[in-house]
Each structure stands twice: as C-alpha cells, then as structure tokens.
Coordinates of C-alpha atoms and ligand atoms in Angstrom, one line a residue:
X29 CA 165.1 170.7 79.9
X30 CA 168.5 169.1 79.6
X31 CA 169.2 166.1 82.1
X32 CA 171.5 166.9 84.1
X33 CA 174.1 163.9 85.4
X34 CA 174.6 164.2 88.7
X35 CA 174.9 161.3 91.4
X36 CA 176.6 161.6 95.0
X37 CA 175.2 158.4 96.6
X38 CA 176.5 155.1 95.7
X39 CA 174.1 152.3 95.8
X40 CA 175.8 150.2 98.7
X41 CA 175.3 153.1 100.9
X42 CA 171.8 153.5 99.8
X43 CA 170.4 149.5 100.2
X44 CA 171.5 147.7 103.7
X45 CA 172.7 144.4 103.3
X46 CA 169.5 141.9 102.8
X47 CA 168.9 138.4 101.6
X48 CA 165.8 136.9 100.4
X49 CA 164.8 133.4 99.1
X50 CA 165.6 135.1 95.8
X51 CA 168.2 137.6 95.8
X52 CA 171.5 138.0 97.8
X53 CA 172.6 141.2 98.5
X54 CA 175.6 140.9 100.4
X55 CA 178.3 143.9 101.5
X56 CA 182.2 143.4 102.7
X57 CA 182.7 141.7 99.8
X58 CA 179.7 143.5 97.4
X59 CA 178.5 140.8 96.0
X60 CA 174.3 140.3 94.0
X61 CA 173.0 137.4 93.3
X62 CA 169.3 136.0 92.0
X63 CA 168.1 133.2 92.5
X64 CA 167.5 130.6 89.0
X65 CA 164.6 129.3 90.5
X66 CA 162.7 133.3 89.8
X67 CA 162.9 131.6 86.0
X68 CA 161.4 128.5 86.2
X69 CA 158.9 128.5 89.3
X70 CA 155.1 128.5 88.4
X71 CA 154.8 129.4 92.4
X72 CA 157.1 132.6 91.5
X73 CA 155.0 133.7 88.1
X74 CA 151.7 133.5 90.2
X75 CA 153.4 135.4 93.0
X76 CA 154.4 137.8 90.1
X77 CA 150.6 137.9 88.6
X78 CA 149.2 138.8 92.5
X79 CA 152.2 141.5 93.0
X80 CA 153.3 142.7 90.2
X81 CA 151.0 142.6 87.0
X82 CA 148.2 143.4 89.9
X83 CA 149.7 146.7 91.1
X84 CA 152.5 148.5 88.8
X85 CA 151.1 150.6 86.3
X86 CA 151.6 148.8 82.8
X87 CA 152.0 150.1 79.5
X88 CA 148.8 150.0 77.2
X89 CA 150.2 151.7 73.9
X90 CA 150.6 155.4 72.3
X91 CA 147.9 157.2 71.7
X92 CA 148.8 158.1 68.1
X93 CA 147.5 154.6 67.7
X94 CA 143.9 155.6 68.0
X95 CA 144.2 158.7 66.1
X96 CA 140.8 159.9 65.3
X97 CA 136.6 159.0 66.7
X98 CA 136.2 155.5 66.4
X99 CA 139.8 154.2 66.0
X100 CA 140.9 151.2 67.9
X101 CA 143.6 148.5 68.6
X102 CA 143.3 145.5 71.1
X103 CA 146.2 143.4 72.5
X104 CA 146.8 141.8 75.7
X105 CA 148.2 143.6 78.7
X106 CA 149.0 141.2 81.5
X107 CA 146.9 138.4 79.5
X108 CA 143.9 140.0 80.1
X109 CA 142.6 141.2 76.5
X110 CA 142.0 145.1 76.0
X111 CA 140.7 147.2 73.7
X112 CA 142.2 150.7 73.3
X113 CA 140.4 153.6 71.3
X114 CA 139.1 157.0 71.0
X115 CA 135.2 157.6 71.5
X116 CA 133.1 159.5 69.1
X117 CA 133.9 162.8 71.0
X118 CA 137.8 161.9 70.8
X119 CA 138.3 161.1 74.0
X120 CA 140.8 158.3 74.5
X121 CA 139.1 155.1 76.3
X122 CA 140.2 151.9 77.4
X123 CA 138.0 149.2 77.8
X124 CA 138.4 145.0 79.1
X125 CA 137.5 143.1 76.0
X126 CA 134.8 141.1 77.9
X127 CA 131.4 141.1 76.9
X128 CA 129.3 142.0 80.1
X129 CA 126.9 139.2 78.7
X130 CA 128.7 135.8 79.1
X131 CA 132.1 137.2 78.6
X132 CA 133.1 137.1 75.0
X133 CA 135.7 139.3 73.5
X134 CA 133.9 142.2 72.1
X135 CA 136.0 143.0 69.4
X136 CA 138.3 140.3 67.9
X137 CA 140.0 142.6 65.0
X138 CA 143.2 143.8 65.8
X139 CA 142.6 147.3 64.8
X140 CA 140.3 149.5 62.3
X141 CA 137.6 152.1 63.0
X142 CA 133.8 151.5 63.8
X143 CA 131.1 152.8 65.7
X144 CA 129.7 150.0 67.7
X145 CA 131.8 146.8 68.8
X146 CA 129.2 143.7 68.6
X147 CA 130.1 140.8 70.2
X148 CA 130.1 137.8 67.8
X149 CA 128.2 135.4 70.3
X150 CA 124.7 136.9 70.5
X151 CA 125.0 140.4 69.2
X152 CA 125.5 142.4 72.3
X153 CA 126.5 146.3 70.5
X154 CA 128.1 148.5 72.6
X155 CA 129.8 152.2 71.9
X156 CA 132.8 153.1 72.0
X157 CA 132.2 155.0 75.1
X158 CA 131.2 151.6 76.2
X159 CA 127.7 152.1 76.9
X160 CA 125.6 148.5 76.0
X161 CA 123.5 150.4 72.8
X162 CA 121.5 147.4 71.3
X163 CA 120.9 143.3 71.9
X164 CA 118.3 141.2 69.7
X165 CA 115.3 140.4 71.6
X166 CA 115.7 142.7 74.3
X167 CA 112.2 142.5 75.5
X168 CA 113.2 138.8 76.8
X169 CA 114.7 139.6 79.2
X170 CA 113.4 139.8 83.1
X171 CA 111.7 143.1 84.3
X172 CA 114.1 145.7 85.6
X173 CA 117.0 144.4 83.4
X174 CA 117.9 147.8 82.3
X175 CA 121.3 148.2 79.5
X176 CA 123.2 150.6 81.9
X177 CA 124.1 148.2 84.6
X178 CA 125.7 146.5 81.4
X179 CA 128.4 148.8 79.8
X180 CA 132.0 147.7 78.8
X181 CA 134.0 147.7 82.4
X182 CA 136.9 149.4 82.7
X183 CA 140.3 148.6 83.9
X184 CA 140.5 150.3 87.9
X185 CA 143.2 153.4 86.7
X186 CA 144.1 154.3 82.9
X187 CA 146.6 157.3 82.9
X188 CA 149.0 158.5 80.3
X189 CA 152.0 160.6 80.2
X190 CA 153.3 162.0 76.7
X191 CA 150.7 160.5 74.7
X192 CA 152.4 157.1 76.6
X193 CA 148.9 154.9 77.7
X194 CA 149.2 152.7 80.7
X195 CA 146.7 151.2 82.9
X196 CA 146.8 149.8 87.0
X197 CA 144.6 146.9 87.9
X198 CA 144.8 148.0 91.7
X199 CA 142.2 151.2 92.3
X200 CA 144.5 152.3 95.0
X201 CA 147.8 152.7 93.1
X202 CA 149.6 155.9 93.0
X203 CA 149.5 158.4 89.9
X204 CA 151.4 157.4 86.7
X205 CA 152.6 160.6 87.1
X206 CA 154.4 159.8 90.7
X207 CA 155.2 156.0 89.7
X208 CA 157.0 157.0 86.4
X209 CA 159.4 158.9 88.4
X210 CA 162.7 159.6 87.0
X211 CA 161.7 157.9 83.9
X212 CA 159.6 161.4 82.6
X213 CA 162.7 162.9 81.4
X214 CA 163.3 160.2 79.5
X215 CA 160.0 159.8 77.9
X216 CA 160.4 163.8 77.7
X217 CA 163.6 163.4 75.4
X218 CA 161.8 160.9 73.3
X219 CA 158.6 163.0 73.1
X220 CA 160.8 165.9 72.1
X221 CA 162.3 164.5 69.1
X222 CA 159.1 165.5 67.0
X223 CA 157.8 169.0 67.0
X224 CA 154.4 167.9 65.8
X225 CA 154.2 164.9 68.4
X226 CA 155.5 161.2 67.7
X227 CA 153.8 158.3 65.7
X228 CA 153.6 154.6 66.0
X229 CA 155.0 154.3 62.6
X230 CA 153.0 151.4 60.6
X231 CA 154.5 147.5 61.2
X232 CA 153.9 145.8 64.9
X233 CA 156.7 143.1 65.6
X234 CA 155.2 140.4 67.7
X235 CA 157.5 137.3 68.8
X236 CA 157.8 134.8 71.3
X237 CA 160.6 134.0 73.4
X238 CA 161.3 130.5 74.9
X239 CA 162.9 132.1 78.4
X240 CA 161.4 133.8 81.2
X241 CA 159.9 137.5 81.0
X242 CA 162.6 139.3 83.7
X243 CA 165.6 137.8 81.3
X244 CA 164.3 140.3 78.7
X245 CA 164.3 143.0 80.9
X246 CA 168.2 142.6 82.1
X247 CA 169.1 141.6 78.4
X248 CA 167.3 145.0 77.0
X249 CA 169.9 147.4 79.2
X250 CA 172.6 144.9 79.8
X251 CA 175.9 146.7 77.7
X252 CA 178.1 143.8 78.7
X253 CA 176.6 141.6 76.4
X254 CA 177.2 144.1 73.4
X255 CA 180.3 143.3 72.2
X256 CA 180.4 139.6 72.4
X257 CA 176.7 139.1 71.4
X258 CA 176.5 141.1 68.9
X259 CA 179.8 141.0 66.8
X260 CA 177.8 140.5 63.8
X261 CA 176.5 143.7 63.7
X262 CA 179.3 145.6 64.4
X263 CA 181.3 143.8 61.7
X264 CA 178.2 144.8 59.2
X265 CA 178.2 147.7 60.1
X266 CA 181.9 148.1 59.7
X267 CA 182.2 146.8 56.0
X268 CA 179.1 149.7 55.3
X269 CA 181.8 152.2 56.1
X270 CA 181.5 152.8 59.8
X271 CA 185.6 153.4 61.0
X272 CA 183.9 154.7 64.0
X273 CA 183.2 151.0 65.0
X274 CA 186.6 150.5 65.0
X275 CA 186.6 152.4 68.6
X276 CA 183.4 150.7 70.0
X277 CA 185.5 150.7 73.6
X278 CA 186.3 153.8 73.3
X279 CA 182.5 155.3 72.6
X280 CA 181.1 153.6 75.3
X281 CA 182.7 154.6 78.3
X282 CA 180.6 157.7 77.6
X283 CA 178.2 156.3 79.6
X284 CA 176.5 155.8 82.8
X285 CA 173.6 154.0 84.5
X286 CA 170.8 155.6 86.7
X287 CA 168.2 154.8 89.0
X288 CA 164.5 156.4 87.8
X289 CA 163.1 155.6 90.6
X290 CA 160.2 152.5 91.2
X291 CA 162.2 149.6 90.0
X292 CA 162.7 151.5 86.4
X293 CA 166.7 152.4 85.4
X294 CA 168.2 154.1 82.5
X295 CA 171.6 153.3 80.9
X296 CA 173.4 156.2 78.5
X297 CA 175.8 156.5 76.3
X298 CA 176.7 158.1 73.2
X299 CA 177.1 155.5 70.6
X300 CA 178.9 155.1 67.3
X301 CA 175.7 154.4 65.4
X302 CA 173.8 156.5 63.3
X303 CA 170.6 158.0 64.6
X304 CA 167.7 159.3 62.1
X305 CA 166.6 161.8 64.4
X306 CA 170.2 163.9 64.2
X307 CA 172.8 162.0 63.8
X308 CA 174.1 161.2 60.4
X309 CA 176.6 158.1 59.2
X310 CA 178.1 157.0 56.1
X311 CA 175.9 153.8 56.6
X312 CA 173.2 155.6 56.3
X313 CA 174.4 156.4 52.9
X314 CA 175.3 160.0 51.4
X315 CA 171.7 161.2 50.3
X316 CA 170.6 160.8 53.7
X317 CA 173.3 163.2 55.0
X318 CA 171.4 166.7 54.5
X319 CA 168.1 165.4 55.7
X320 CA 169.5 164.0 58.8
X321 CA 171.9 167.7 59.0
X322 CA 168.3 169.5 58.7
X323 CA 166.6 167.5 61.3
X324 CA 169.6 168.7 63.5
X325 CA 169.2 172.2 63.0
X326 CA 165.7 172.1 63.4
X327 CA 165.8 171.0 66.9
X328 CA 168.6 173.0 67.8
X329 CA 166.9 176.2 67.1
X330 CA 163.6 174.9 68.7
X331 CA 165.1 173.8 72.3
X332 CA 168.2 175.5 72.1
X333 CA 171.6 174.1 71.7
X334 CA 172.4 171.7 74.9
X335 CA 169.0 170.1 75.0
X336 CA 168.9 169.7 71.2
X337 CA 172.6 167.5 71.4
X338 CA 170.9 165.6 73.9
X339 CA 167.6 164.9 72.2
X340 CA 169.9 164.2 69.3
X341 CA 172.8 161.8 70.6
X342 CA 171.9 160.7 73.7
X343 CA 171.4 157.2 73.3
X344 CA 169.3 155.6 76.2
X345 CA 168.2 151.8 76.7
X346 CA 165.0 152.6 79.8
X347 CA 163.4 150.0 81.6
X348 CA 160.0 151.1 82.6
X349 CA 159.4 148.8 85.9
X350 CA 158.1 146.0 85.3
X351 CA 157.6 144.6 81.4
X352 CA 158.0 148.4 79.0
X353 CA 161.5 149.0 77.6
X354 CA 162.5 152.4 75.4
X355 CA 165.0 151.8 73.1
X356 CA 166.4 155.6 72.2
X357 CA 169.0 154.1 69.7
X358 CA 169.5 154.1 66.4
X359 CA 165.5 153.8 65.9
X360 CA 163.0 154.6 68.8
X361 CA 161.5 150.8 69.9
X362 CA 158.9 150.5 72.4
X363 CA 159.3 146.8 73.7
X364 CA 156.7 145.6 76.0
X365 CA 156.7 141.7 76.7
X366 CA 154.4 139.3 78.9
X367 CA 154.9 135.7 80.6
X368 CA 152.8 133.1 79.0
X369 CA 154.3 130.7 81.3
X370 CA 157.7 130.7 83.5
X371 CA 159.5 129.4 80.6
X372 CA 157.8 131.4 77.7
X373 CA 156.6 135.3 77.2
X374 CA 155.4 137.2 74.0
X375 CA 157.4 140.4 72.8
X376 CA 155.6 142.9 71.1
X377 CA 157.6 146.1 69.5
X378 CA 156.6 149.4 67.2
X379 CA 158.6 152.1 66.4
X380 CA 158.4 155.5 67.1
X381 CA 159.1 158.3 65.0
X382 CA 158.1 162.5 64.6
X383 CA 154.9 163.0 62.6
X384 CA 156.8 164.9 60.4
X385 CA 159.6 163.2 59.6
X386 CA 160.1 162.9 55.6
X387 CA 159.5 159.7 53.9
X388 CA 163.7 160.2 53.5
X389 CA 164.5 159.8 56.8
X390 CA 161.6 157.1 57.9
X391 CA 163.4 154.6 55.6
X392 CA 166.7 155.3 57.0
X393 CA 165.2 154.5 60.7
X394 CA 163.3 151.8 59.4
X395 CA 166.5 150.4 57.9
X396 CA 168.1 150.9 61.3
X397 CA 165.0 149.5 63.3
X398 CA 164.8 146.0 61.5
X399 CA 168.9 145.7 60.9
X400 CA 169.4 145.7 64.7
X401 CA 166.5 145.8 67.0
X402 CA 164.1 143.9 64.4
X403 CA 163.0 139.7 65.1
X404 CA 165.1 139.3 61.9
X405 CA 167.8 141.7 62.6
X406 CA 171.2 141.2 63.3
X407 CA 170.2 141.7 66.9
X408 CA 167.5 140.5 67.9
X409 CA 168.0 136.7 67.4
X410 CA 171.1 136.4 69.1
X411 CA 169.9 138.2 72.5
X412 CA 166.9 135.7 72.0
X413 CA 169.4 132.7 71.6
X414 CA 171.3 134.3 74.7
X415 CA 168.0 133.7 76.9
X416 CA 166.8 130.8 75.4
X417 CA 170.3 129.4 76.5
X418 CA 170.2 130.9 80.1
X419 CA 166.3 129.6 80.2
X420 CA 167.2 125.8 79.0
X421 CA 170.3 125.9 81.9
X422 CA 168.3 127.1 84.7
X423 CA 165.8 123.9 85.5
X424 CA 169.2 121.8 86.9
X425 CA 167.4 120.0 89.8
X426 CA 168.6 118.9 93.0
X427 CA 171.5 122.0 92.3
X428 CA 170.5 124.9 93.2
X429 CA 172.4 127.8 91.3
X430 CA 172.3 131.6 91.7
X431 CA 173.0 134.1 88.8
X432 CA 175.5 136.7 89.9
X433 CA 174.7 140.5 88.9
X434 CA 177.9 142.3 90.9
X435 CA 179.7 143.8 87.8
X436 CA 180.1 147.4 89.0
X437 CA 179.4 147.3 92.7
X438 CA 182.6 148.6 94.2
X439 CA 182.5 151.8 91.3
X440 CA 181.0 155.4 92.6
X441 CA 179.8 155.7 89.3
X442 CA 178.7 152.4 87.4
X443 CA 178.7 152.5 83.9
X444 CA 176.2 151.0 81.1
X445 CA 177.9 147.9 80.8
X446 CA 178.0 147.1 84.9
X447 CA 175.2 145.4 86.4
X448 CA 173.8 148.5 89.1
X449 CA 170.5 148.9 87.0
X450 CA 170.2 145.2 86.8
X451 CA 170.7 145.2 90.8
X452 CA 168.3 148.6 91.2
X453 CA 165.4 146.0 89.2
X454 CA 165.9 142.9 91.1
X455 CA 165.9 144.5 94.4
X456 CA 161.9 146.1 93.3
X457 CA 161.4 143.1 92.0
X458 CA 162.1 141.1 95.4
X459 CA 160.3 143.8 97.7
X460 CA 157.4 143.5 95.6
X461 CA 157.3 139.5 95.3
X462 CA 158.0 139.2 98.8
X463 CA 155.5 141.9 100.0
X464 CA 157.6 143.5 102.1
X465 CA 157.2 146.8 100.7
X466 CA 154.9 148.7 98.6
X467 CA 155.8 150.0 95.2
X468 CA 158.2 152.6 95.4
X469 CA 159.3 151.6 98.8
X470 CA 162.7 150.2 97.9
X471 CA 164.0 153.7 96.8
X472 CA 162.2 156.6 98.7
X473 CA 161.4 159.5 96.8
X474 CA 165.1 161.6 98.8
X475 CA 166.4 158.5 97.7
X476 CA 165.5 159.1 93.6
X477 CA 166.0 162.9 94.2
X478 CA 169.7 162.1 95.2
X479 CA 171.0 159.8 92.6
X480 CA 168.8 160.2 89.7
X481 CA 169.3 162.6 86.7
Ligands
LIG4 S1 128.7 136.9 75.2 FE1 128.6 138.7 74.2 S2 126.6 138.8 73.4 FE2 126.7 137.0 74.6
LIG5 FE1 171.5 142.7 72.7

C-alpha cells in the first residue's frame, strides 16, 4: 500500500511546554534545546543502559543472515554478546552467548554453520535449539544435576517483522509489532523492493566512532548538514555527469519529516541520486541503464503504478527508536550502533538488496553503497569528523552549554532538513531517561494516527 502524506497536527500543539535537566522545550518563542552534558555523562549512559537498552525493542539482524539449519552469526546487541541462527528444523533462534557453565561465550566465530556450539573452556556442546547435548565427564557431577536445567538462555522477547530480527530485554515490553509503529510502512517499502525477499548482501562494515551514540542518530536523518558536509560528493558526482546535482535545492524541498510513532521518525525526499532498485543515472554509467529500466517495470506491474514510484524513488533516512537507522538511498544500509562509553560507540552496517537482483545491478549498488554511505566513502568520514568535532567540544567544564534543535518549529509542515524529527527523538529520549513515561507514552497511539503517514 502506498503511504499516504497526510499531517493536520503540528507538533507544538501536540507536546505542552516541558523542561527537563536535559531538554528544553519551550513555546512563545518555539525554541528546543539538549542538554551537552546527555554526551559526556557516565551517570547519563547508565541511566540509558537501565531505561533504554533495558526496555526498547533492539534490532538483532535479517534473517537472510541465517539462511538455512545450522547457520549462525553473533555480534553484540547492547554489549551483551548474541548468537543468532536457525535450528536444525529451520526455525530462527536467538540465544545469549553465555555458557550456562561458568559463563564463556559459546561460540566465538563470527558466523559459519554447525551442529553443536562447544564452549572452548571445558567442552560444554549444546544444539542449536540450545539444549546442553554433551560435557566430558558428566558422571562427576553431584546427583540430580540433570542437562535440562542447563540449556542456552534466551533473551526475555525475540520478535521479527519483515524478516527484520529484534529482541527486548524487559519480559513485559509490548509487541514489535505495536512498538514499530509507523515505522512498518517503511520497513514495508524496503521489504517490497525484492519479489523473492531481500538479502544481507556479503561485506559487514564495522567502525568506531569517537562521539556519543545519540549524535549518530541526529546525524543519520539530519538534511541540514547535506550540503555543507558533504560538498565532496556532490561535486564527484557532478564531474561523473550528474547535471541534476546542479539543482540539489531544488530536489529536496520534495520532502518532509514524520513522526512513526515510539521515538522512531522518517525524513523523505526524492533525491537527485541514482537508486539501483529503479532509478537510473548517467553515473551509474550507460550499461546499467536497461537493467535498472527492467527492475522498474518489473515492480510497476507487480504493485501497480503509484506504489511501484514510491518503492522506486522514495528516498527515506528512518530512525528506528533507539540505535537502528534504514538508509533507503542510493543503496539500502542498515546502521545499527552501540555506546562503548559516553564518548565512544561501535557502528556496524550491511546492505540490503532483492535476492534476485543481477550481478549488474549489485555492483552498481555496491558502487553507490561504499562511494557514499561506506567507512571509506565520500560520506561517511566527514559525518564522523562532524561528531567527533561536536564530541571533543562538549566536555567545556564549569560552562554549561545546550545544543539547540529549533530549525522548523514555527512550520505546519517541517521539512527533511528542519530539526522536528530530531525534536520527536529527544523528547522519547527524555521521557524514557527520566522515567516519567513508559515507552510509547510521549506520543499516544491518536497521537501517531493523526500525524503519521
Ligand atoms: S564455561 Fe563453558 S564449558 Fe565451562
Ligand atoms: Fe551525512
């Protein structure tokens, strides 16, 4: 189903005026500010690990990762280490990479395929429908030790929606379903691109960023930064052929910015890239034209015309509340990132593609993923230089300073480049940090109806 644009509420109606030890969100003037201190506190990052980490619903990985019986990955999701795969029946499982004997990790290989994981320490075998299967010497152990009380635990909640994995540390948290919100019609689009389903294409980029996790977050939907960060690229991408560059202002005030819903926002526009999925140009070089042209048509006659031009050229930058982006640019990135310390958090990024793309077109978004969105792209390193610079000026002591996030706040209608969904996070962010609401809470569900897409 097409999204539909529609919006009647603006969001100074919607949130009273309220101030917190963080944020300030002030009317008559609008005016939103954050607090520097959220980006350098250790007392804020363990609020963060208690309230946040402990009770959204986090993103695990796609489950074309673990494609067949025995297939695995493991990574970290809130720095707890995890272990994602698919049983010998096919069912998808995820387990806590502890050993239930003195606590181990289980499996220490980043992915692969087996039957058993044995713990390296003493030998401990369990399935991969984490039941403990074998241990040398069993027979030492006391009377009534019996392997079932001993199987692989499990994280409290593991859901997925559109072949998207996520788990919830709190047993009580509400469905994935209910917390994703507005954000399914996103995911939907980007499901949608593939008539066979979408792939995890091969290659995991995995970097560390000297700044606080919530910087990534603003910087990964923030369009104000575009032009002046990232001149390079559009100047690259100029000599390649692109005129259409020429009018970068122009193209973007096709856009808008939405609430989902939860904490998570969307930003849209139609962009003057080129997009592999339908959306052919000249830098992506003549030959590429009729595969792209094909991939077009193909979609237009499965979903019909106005949902195909959206699943086509709809560009989208989505923030999944708190730590998941989806890029839906020129390549499809899935961006999730974790704090390692205030000052310090670990990106890690694949790209997503239709299983049945041609080996044509996968090197045209491949080209696209690592020119722009890549560690070494063009990119990349300069929003990483942007928050490493915002992350070394935000310890000033004795001065207390306050980053301001208004852009946009007298409009009906904020566009990409204003600062609403920035606003829409920090405001989720503060109610869950300060505990004075549960998740979901700062935006009822009427709320969502009325101003999301
Ligand atoms: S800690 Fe795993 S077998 Fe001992
Ligand atoms: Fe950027």
């Amino acid at each position: 189903m097409p999204v539909e644009f529609e919006r009647a509420v603006p969001e100074r109606e919607l949130f009273p005026e309220y101030s917190s030890e963080f944020i300030r969100d002030e009317r008559d003037p609008n005016r939103f500010q954050v607090n520097r201190r959220v980006f350098i506190s250790d007392d804020v990052l363990a609020l963060e690990r208690d309230r946040v980490f402990q009770r959204c619903w986090l993103y695990v990985g796609h489950a074309s990762e673990v494609p067949g019986p025995g297939s695995f990955v493991t990574r970290t999701v809130a720095g707890q280490p995890i272990i994602m795969t698919r049983d010998q029946e096919g069912h998808l499982r995820v387990w806590l990479n502890a050993c239930t004997h003195r606590g181990a990790e289980v499996c220490r290989e980043r992915k692969g395929t087996t039957r058993r994981f044995r713990c390296f320490y003493h030998s401990w075998s369990f399935s991969t429908d984490g039941r403990l299967v074998s241990l040398p010497d069993a027979e030492a152990f006391p009377q009534g030790f019996d392997t079932e009380d001993y199987g692989l635990r499990a994280p409290a909640r593991v859901e997925s929606y559109r072949d998207f994995v996520f788990l919830n540390f709190d047993p009580h948290a509400m469905s994935l379903h209910d917390y994703l919100a507005g954000a399914r019609q996103y995911l939907d689009i980007t499901a949608d691109q593939a008539l066979t389903g979408m792939q995890v294409l091969p290659g995991t980029h995995e970097y560390s960023v000297r700044a606080n996790w919530k910087l990534l977050s603003e910087n990964s939907y923030d369009g104000y930064h575009a032009i002046p960060v990232h001149k390079t690229y559009f100047d690259a991408q100029r000599l390649k052929g692109d005129d259409s560059l020429g009018d970068v202002r122009t193209e973007f005030k096709e856009s808008g910015a939405y609430h989902l819903g939860n904490g998570h926002t969307v930003t849209v526009k139609h962009g003057p890239w080129a997009r592999p999925v339908a959306r052919w140009r000249p830098s992506m070089g003549p030959e590429s034209k009729p595969v792209v042209e094909e991939s077009a048509r193909r979609l237009a006659e499965h979903h019909g015309p106005d949902y195909a031009d959206q699943i086509s050229n709809l560009d989208f930058n989505m923030n999944i509340f708190p730590n998941l982006v989806v890029n839906n640019i020129m390549a499809v990135i899935i961006r999730k990132y974790e704090p390692i310390r205030p000052d310090l958090m670990h990106v890690t990024a694949w790209s997503l593609a239709p299983r049945e793309e041609d080996d044509a077109a996968t090197k045209v978004r491949n080209k696209s993923f690592l020119a722009f969105l890549g560690p070494a792209g063009l990119a990349t390193p300069d929003d990483n230089e942007a928050l490493e610079s915002v992350q070394r000026a935000a310890g000033h002591q004795g001065v207390e300073m306050w980053s301001d996030v208004s852009r946009g706040f007298d409009k009906d209608i904020p566009m990409n480049y204003d600062e609403m969904h920035m606003r829409t996070y920090w405001r989720h962010w503060d109610a869950l940090v300060t505990d004075r609401a549960s998740v979901g809470d700062s935006l009822t569900n009427d709320q969502v109806e009325e101003v999301a897409p």
